[in-house]
Short mmCIF file of C-alpha atoms in Angstrom, two decimals:
data_model
loop_
_atom_site.label_atom_id
_atom_site.label_comp_id
_atom_site.label_asym_id
_atom_site.label_seq_id
_atom_site.Cartn_x
_atom_site.Cartn_y
_atom_site.Cartn_z
CA UNK W 327 124.82 84.10 85.66
CA UNK W 328 121.10 83.94 84.97
CA UNK W 329 119.73 83.32 81.47
CA UNK W 330 117.74 85.99 79.67
CA UNK W 331 114.44 84.08 79.83
CA UNK W 332 114.61 83.87 83.64
CA UNK W 333 115.41 87.59 83.98
CA UNK W 334 112.53 88.57 81.70
CA UNK W 335 109.90 86.13 82.99
CA UNK W 336 110.44 85.91 86.76
CA UNK W 337 108.94 89.29 87.78
CA UNK W 338 105.79 89.08 85.58
CA UNK W 339 105.42 85.43 86.59
CA UNK W 340 105.62 86.23 90.29
CA UNK W 341 103.07 89.05 89.96
CA UNK W 342 100.61 87.08 87.82
CA UNK W 343 100.62 83.90 89.90
CA UNK W 344 100.98 85.77 93.21
CA UNK W 345 97.84 87.72 92.37
CA UNK W 346 96.08 84.55 91.20
CA UNK W 347 96.71 82.67 94.47
CA UNK W 348 94.83 85.18 96.66
CA UNK W 349 92.13 86.01 94.10
CA UNK W 350 91.30 82.36 93.42
CA UNK W 351 91.45 81.55 97.12
CA UNK W 352 88.87 84.24 97.93
CA UNK W 353 86.62 83.29 95.01
CA UNK W 354 86.67 79.59 95.94
CA UNK W 355 85.29 80.44 99.39
CA UNK W 356 82.33 82.18 97.70
CA UNK W 357 81.45 79.39 95.24
CA UNK W 358 78.15 77.70 96.12
CA UNK W 359 77.34 74.03 95.51
CA UNK W 360 75.01 71.32 96.82
CA UNK W 361 76.51 69.66 99.86
CA UNK W 362 76.25 66.41 101.76
CA UNK W 363 72.73 67.01 103.08
CA UNK W 364 71.27 68.43 99.88
CA UNK W 365 71.55 72.11 100.86
CA UNK W 366 73.38 74.66 98.72
CA UNK W 367 76.09 76.57 100.60
CA UNK W 368 79.43 78.33 100.12
CA UNK W 369 82.68 76.38 100.04
CA UNK W 370 84.07 77.70 103.31
CA UNK W 371 86.69 75.00 103.82
CA UNK W 372 89.85 76.64 105.27
CA UNK W 373 91.51 73.37 106.25
CA UNK W 374 91.09 71.88 102.78
CA UNK W 375 92.38 75.11 101.24
CA UNK W 376 95.45 74.83 103.47
CA UNK W 377 95.97 71.26 102.33
CA UNK W 378 95.67 72.42 98.70
CA UNK W 379 98.41 74.98 99.33
CA UNK W 380 100.75 72.28 100.60
CA UNK W 381 99.97 70.13 97.56
CA UNK W 382 101.08 73.07 95.41
CA UNK W 383 104.29 73.41 97.43
CA UNK W 384 104.84 69.65 97.26
CA UNK W 385 104.75 69.91 93.47
CA UNK W 386 108.06 71.79 93.71
CA UNK W 387 109.67 68.40 94.42
CA UNK W 388 108.67 67.30 90.90
CA UNK W 389 110.40 70.37 89.47
CA UNK W 390 113.45 69.69 91.64
CA UNK W 391 113.67 66.05 90.46
CA UNK W 392 113.31 67.07 86.80
CA UNK W 393 116.15 69.59 87.14
CA UNK W 394 118.28 67.04 89.05
CA UNK W 395 117.78 64.41 86.32
CA UNK W 396 118.67 66.91 83.59
CA UNK W 397 121.88 67.85 85.42
CA UNK W 398 122.68 64.19 85.94
CA UNK W 399 122.33 63.52 82.19
CA UNK W 400 124.54 66.53 81.54
CA UNK W 401 126.99 65.12 84.12
CA UNK W 402 126.93 68.32 86.12
CA UNK W 403 128.94 68.32 89.35
CA UNK W 404 126.51 70.69 91.09
CA UNK W 405 124.80 68.87 93.97
CA UNK W 406 121.90 70.73 95.58
CA UNK W 407 120.49 67.85 97.63
CA UNK W 408 120.39 67.95 101.42
CA UNK W 409 123.56 66.34 102.72
CA UNK W 410 122.44 65.12 106.14
CA UNK W 411 119.32 63.05 106.86
CA UNK W 412 118.40 65.02 110.00
CA UNK W 413 117.95 68.19 107.93
CA UNK W 414 114.92 66.57 106.28
CA UNK W 415 113.27 66.54 109.70
CA UNK W 416 114.38 70.11 110.43
CA UNK W 417 112.20 71.25 107.52
CA UNK W 418 109.19 69.80 109.33
CA UNK W 419 109.28 72.42 112.11
CA UNK W 420 108.68 75.49 109.88
CA UNK W 421 106.12 73.45 107.93
CA UNK W 422 104.04 73.06 111.11
CA UNK W 423 104.16 76.83 111.65
CA UNK W 424 103.07 77.32 108.05
CA UNK W 425 100.19 74.88 108.55
CA UNK W 426 98.81 76.73 111.60
CA UNK W 427 99.35 80.22 110.19
CA UNK W 428 97.86 79.48 106.78
CA UNK W 429 94.70 77.96 108.19
CA UNK W 430 94.15 80.91 110.55
CA UNK W 431 94.61 83.28 107.62
CA UNK W 432 92.20 81.23 105.49
CA UNK W 433 89.52 81.53 108.17
CA UNK W 434 90.21 85.28 108.36
CA UNK W 435 89.71 85.58 104.60
CA UNK W 436 86.02 84.60 105.02
CA UNK W 437 85.02 88.08 106.23
CA UNK W 438 87.73 90.34 104.77
CA UNK W 439 88.30 91.72 101.28
CA UNK W 440 91.27 90.08 99.58
CA UNK W 441 93.18 93.37 99.36
CA UNK W 442 92.80 94.16 103.08
CA UNK W 443 93.70 90.56 103.96
CA UNK W 444 96.90 90.87 101.93
CA UNK W 445 97.78 94.24 103.52
CA UNK W 446 97.32 92.89 107.04
CA UNK W 447 99.99 90.30 106.32
CA UNK W 448 102.48 93.16 106.37
CA UNK W 449 102.29 93.02 110.18
CA UNK W 450 104.88 90.22 110.05
CA UNK W 451 107.55 92.95 109.88
CA UNK W 452 106.71 93.91 113.46
CA UNK W 453 106.70 90.41 114.91
CA UNK W 454 109.78 89.15 113.06
CA UNK W 455 111.82 92.05 114.43
CA UNK W 456 110.65 91.43 118.00
CA UNK W 457 111.21 87.67 117.81
CA UNK W 458 114.65 88.13 116.25
CA UNK W 459 115.65 90.33 119.18
CA UNK W 460 114.27 87.88 121.75
CA UNK W 461 115.46 84.57 120.31
CA UNK W 462 118.28 85.41 117.88
CA UNK W 463 119.82 88.14 120.07
CA UNK W 464 119.76 90.75 117.28
CA UNK W 465 119.28 93.71 119.59
CA UNK W 466 121.99 95.82 117.93
CA UNK W 467 120.96 94.80 114.42
CA UNK W 468 117.99 97.15 114.20
CA UNK W 469 118.60 100.86 113.70
CA UNK W 470 116.42 103.95 114.03
CA UNK W 471 115.06 103.68 110.48
CA UNK W 472 113.93 100.12 111.24
CA UNK W 473 111.89 101.22 114.25
CA UNK W 474 110.35 104.18 112.43
CA UNK W 475 109.44 101.83 109.59
CA UNK W 476 107.85 99.41 112.07
CA UNK W 477 105.87 102.27 113.66
CA UNK W 478 104.56 103.36 110.26
CA UNK W 479 103.61 99.77 109.43
CA UNK W 480 101.61 99.61 112.68
CA UNK W 481 99.81 102.90 111.88
CA UNK W 482 99.08 101.68 108.35
CA UNK W 483 97.64 98.42 109.67
CA UNK W 484 95.32 100.24 112.08
CA UNK W 485 94.11 102.48 109.24
CA UNK W 486 93.51 99.55 106.90
CA UNK W 487 91.65 97.67 109.64
CA UNK W 488 89.47 100.73 110.26
CA UNK W 489 88.46 100.74 106.59
CA UNK W 490 87.12 97.18 107.02
CA UNK W 491 84.72 98.33 109.73
CA UNK W 492 83.61 101.23 107.54
CA UNK W 493 82.74 98.78 104.77
CA UNK W 494 80.69 96.66 107.17
CA UNK W 495 78.45 99.63 108.01
CA UNK W 496 77.46 100.36 104.41
CA UNK W 497 74.28 98.25 104.68
CA UNK W 498 75.25 95.55 102.17
CA UNK W 499 73.73 92.23 103.23
CA UNK W 500 76.84 90.40 102.08
CA UNK W 501 79.09 92.37 104.41
CA UNK W 502 80.30 90.76 107.61
CA UNK W 503 79.37 92.04 111.07
CA UNK W 504 81.88 94.11 113.08
CA UNK W 505 82.42 91.10 115.38
CA UNK W 506 83.27 88.84 112.43
CA UNK W 507 85.63 91.46 111.00
CA UNK W 508 87.37 91.93 114.37
CA UNK W 509 87.81 88.15 114.68
CA UNK W 510 89.19 87.93 111.14
CA UNK W 511 91.69 90.75 111.71
CA UNK W 512 92.82 89.11 114.95
CA UNK W 513 93.27 85.76 113.17
CA UNK W 514 95.28 87.23 110.27
CA UNK W 515 97.52 89.32 112.55
CA UNK W 516 97.90 86.39 114.95
CA UNK W 517 98.92 84.20 112.02
CA UNK W 518 101.75 86.64 111.27
CA UNK W 519 103.18 85.98 114.74
CA UNK W 520 103.30 82.29 113.85
CA UNK W 521 104.87 82.98 110.45
CA UNK W 522 107.42 85.30 112.05
CA UNK W 523 108.26 82.40 114.37
CA UNK W 524 108.61 80.24 111.28
CA UNK W 525 111.25 82.56 109.85
CA UNK W 526 113.17 82.57 113.14
CA UNK W 527 113.00 78.76 113.26
CA UNK W 528 114.17 78.49 109.66
CA UNK W 529 117.10 80.81 110.30
CA UNK W 530 118.08 78.80 113.37
CA UNK W 531 117.61 75.27 111.98
CA UNK W 532 118.36 75.70 108.28
CA UNK W 533 121.22 78.22 108.34
CA UNK W 534 123.75 75.46 107.59
CA UNK W 535 121.58 73.60 105.07
CA UNK W 536 122.83 74.02 101.51
CA UNK W 537 120.03 72.89 99.20
CA UNK W 538 117.98 74.03 96.23
CA UNK W 539 115.09 76.32 97.24
CA UNK W 540 112.69 74.09 95.27
CA UNK W 541 113.75 71.14 97.43
CA UNK W 542 113.21 73.06 100.69
CA UNK W 543 109.77 74.33 99.57
CA UNK W 544 108.83 70.85 98.33
CA UNK W 545 109.81 69.22 101.61
CA UNK W 546 107.79 71.78 103.56
CA UNK W 547 104.87 70.88 101.33
CA UNK W 548 105.46 67.18 102.04
CA UNK W 549 105.52 67.60 105.82
CA UNK W 550 102.64 70.07 105.83
CA UNK W 551 100.56 67.84 103.55
CA UNK W 552 101.09 64.72 105.69
CA UNK W 553 100.24 66.45 108.97
CA UNK W 554 97.44 68.35 107.23
CA UNK W 555 95.71 65.05 106.39
CA UNK W 556 95.74 64.13 110.08
CA UNK W 557 94.43 67.58 111.05
CA UNK W 558 91.61 67.33 108.50
CA UNK W 559 90.54 64.02 110.08
CA UNK W 560 90.57 65.67 113.53
CA UNK W 561 88.53 68.74 112.51
CA UNK W 562 86.11 66.47 110.64
CA UNK W 563 85.29 64.77 113.94
CA UNK W 564 85.17 67.96 116.03
CA UNK W 565 81.85 68.65 117.73
CA UNK W 566 80.94 71.58 119.97
CA UNK W 567 77.92 73.61 121.01
CA UNK W 568 79.87 76.83 120.29
CA UNK W 569 79.24 78.27 116.82
CA UNK W 570 82.61 80.04 116.89
CA UNK W 571 84.44 76.78 117.59
CA UNK W 572 82.47 74.99 114.89
CA UNK W 573 83.20 77.72 112.33
CA UNK W 574 86.94 77.60 113.04
CA UNK W 575 87.68 74.03 114.07
CA UNK W 576 85.11 71.88 112.33
CA UNK W 577 85.11 70.94 108.67
CA UNK W 578 83.05 68.19 107.10
CA UNK W 579 85.44 66.49 104.67
CA UNK W 580 82.70 64.27 103.23
CA UNK W 581 80.71 67.42 102.44
CA UNK W 582 83.82 68.80 100.71
CA UNK W 583 84.00 65.94 98.22
CA UNK W 584 80.24 65.91 97.68
CA UNK W 585 80.49 69.58 96.69
CA UNK W 586 83.29 68.65 94.27
CA UNK W 587 81.02 66.05 92.73
CA UNK W 588 78.26 68.61 92.25
CA UNK W 589 80.39 71.49 90.97
CA UNK W 590 82.89 71.20 88.12
CA UNK W 591 83.68 74.91 88.56
CA UNK W 592 84.87 74.22 92.10
CA UNK W 593 87.16 71.39 90.95
CA UNK W 594 88.65 73.53 88.19
CA UNK W 595 89.26 76.45 90.57
CA UNK W 596 91.03 74.22 93.11
CA UNK W 597 93.28 72.82 90.36
CA UNK W 598 94.10 76.36 89.21
CA UNK W 599 94.83 77.33 92.82
CA UNK W 600 97.30 74.45 93.25
CA UNK W 601 99.04 75.36 89.98
CA UNK W 602 99.14 79.04 90.97
CA UNK W 603 100.84 78.12 94.28
CA UNK W 604 103.40 76.01 92.41
CA UNK W 605 104.32 78.67 89.87
CA UNK W 606 104.25 81.49 92.41
CA UNK W 607 106.84 79.67 94.50
CA UNK W 608 109.00 78.89 91.46
CA UNK W 609 108.93 82.44 90.07
CA UNK W 610 109.42 83.86 93.57
CA UNK W 611 112.60 81.78 93.93
CA UNK W 612 113.76 83.04 90.52
CA UNK W 613 113.28 86.66 91.63
CA UNK W 614 115.27 86.02 94.81
CA UNK W 615 118.10 84.38 92.85
CA UNK W 616 118.12 86.93 90.02
CA UNK W 617 117.58 90.21 91.84
CA UNK W 618 118.30 91.67 95.25
CA UNK W 619 116.02 91.47 98.27
CA UNK W 620 114.98 95.07 97.52
CA UNK W 621 113.24 93.91 94.35
CA UNK W 622 111.35 91.28 96.34
CA UNK W 623 110.07 93.98 98.71
CA UNK W 624 108.87 96.09 95.80
CA UNK W 625 107.28 93.10 94.08
CA UNK W 626 105.25 92.22 97.17
CA UNK W 627 103.91 95.79 97.27
CA UNK W 628 103.03 95.66 93.57
CA UNK W 629 101.42 92.25 94.14
CA UNK W 630 99.09 93.75 96.76
CA UNK W 631 98.06 96.50 94.33
CA UNK W 632 97.48 93.91 91.59
CA UNK W 633 95.25 91.85 93.92
CA UNK W 634 93.22 94.96 94.69
CA UNK W 635 92.88 96.05 91.06
CA UNK W 636 91.96 92.56 89.82
CA UNK W 637 89.25 92.21 92.49
CA UNK W 638 87.80 95.61 91.56
CA UNK W 639 87.67 94.50 87.90
CA UNK W 640 86.02 91.21 88.91
CA UNK W 641 83.32 93.10 90.84
CA UNK W 642 82.66 95.31 87.81
CA UNK W 643 81.65 92.21 85.80
CA UNK W 644 80.23 90.09 88.64
CA UNK W 645 78.83 91.73 91.79
CA UNK W 646 78.88 88.41 93.68
CA UNK W 647 82.70 88.38 93.69
CA UNK W 648 85.50 90.90 93.96
CA UNK W 649 85.54 94.29 95.71
CA UNK W 650 83.55 97.40 94.95
CA UNK W 651 84.88 100.95 95.22
CA UNK W 652 83.30 102.88 98.12
CA UNK W 653 84.18 105.66 100.56
CA UNK W 654 86.02 103.19 102.77
CA UNK W 655 88.33 102.48 99.83
CA UNK W 656 89.81 105.98 100.26
CA UNK W 657 90.76 105.16 103.87
CA UNK W 658 92.20 101.87 102.63
CA UNK W 659 94.36 103.76 100.13
CA UNK W 660 95.70 106.01 102.92
CA UNK W 661 96.44 103.00 105.13
CA UNK W 662 98.14 101.13 102.30
CA UNK W 663 100.29 104.17 101.47
CA UNK W 664 101.48 104.45 105.09
CA UNK W 665 102.04 100.69 105.26
CA UNK W 666 103.97 100.74 102.00
CA UNK W 667 106.17 103.65 103.07
CA UNK W 668 106.93 101.91 106.37
CA UNK W 669 107.92 98.69 104.62
CA UNK W 670 110.10 100.55 102.12
CA UNK W 671 111.79 102.50 104.91
CA UNK W 672 112.38 99.31 106.91
CA UNK W 673 113.96 97.54 103.94
CA UNK W 674 115.98 100.59 102.82
CA UNK W 675 114.16 100.89 99.51
CA UNK W 676 113.60 104.50 100.62
CA UNK W 677 116.47 106.20 102.47
CA UNK W 678 116.03 109.41 104.43
CA UNK W 679 118.94 111.71 105.20
CA UNK W 680 117.87 112.04 108.82
CA UNK W 681 118.80 108.39 109.52
CA UNK W 682 122.17 106.72 109.80
CA UNK W 683 122.69 103.76 107.46
CA UNK W 684 125.45 101.25 108.12
CA UNK W 685 126.15 100.84 104.41
CA UNK W 686 125.99 103.03 101.36
CA UNK W 687 124.97 100.27 98.96
CA UNK W 688 121.40 99.39 98.13
CA UNK W 689 121.23 96.18 100.14
CA UNK W 690 118.08 95.39 102.07
CA UNK W 691 117.71 93.96 105.54
CA UNK W 692 116.74 90.24 105.29
CA UNK W 693 113.10 90.14 104.35
CA UNK W 694 110.42 88.90 106.67
CA UNK W 695 108.46 87.30 103.89
CA UNK W 696 107.89 83.69 103.04
CA UNK W 697 106.68 82.52 99.58
CA UNK W 698 103.35 80.56 99.66
CA UNK W 699 99.60 81.67 99.42
#
């Protein structure tokens, strides 16, 4: 049984903090401050942003320990700790996938609107299905409605991607070039292959692990944070004559902290981002525990719409941030509608009489979604 407060607060909490994570993340990249060499530039630090995400996930361990201590004082017999030491290391494997995927997505966010970036993440449906068939031998698991849903998702993604190129041709100096947009789309979609692999790895390694979700998320944050520190040292020392390599795989960490020193706004936004990651994960776990997987599918769709609406509102008050409404937005709406219908069909939120369903109850296929940024 779930208490009334959890039932009432989990869905609004997930939507509010889920929207905040992406919106803050995009805005942080566009904040300008004086750097290491005295020049003023944007805070395009994808590796540091990834590390911040893991710090937010790591904070779930604090919540887990607080709950564990409360239960211990109440002499509760419920034990949600991991029972075997090797399982702590198993959590490290999906954390490494999360580290790679998140950083690629962060780089892709440089040149994409936040709403389009979020929509492109829906491509994980396609890759998780393919990887499950290849590695988990789930060939007979997927039915006709799954494949039609996947096809619609693919069509929706192409349409949404096309709207990005339309926006780049509007003549706005702030807009990215077609080459930058193509690279960003490739990075975000490629990251979904890695995150789909993460889900397959988690299902394979953690299927017998009985532990609190906050503990699992916290441990992933711990492993990702530790390895992320090493990666930040490596990319800090990367040097290449290629601008593309330098944009993706070089990040001056000293410059990062100098910018913090020179911009209180930047520090505050990073703190808010870490807190948003923490609460998004916590409320997301509450939704999963309180409601069915179908609700989670719907909430992710609503979250995407909220991100879009909030960024439009931000642009209305500040033209340096957010997203403006233009003709390309109409194409984006069409793509999002197709993408949404495909996801709903795949997860049996929408059922069509022309398809055979193995059950009559409203029970979704296991979701291909992982709570984080």
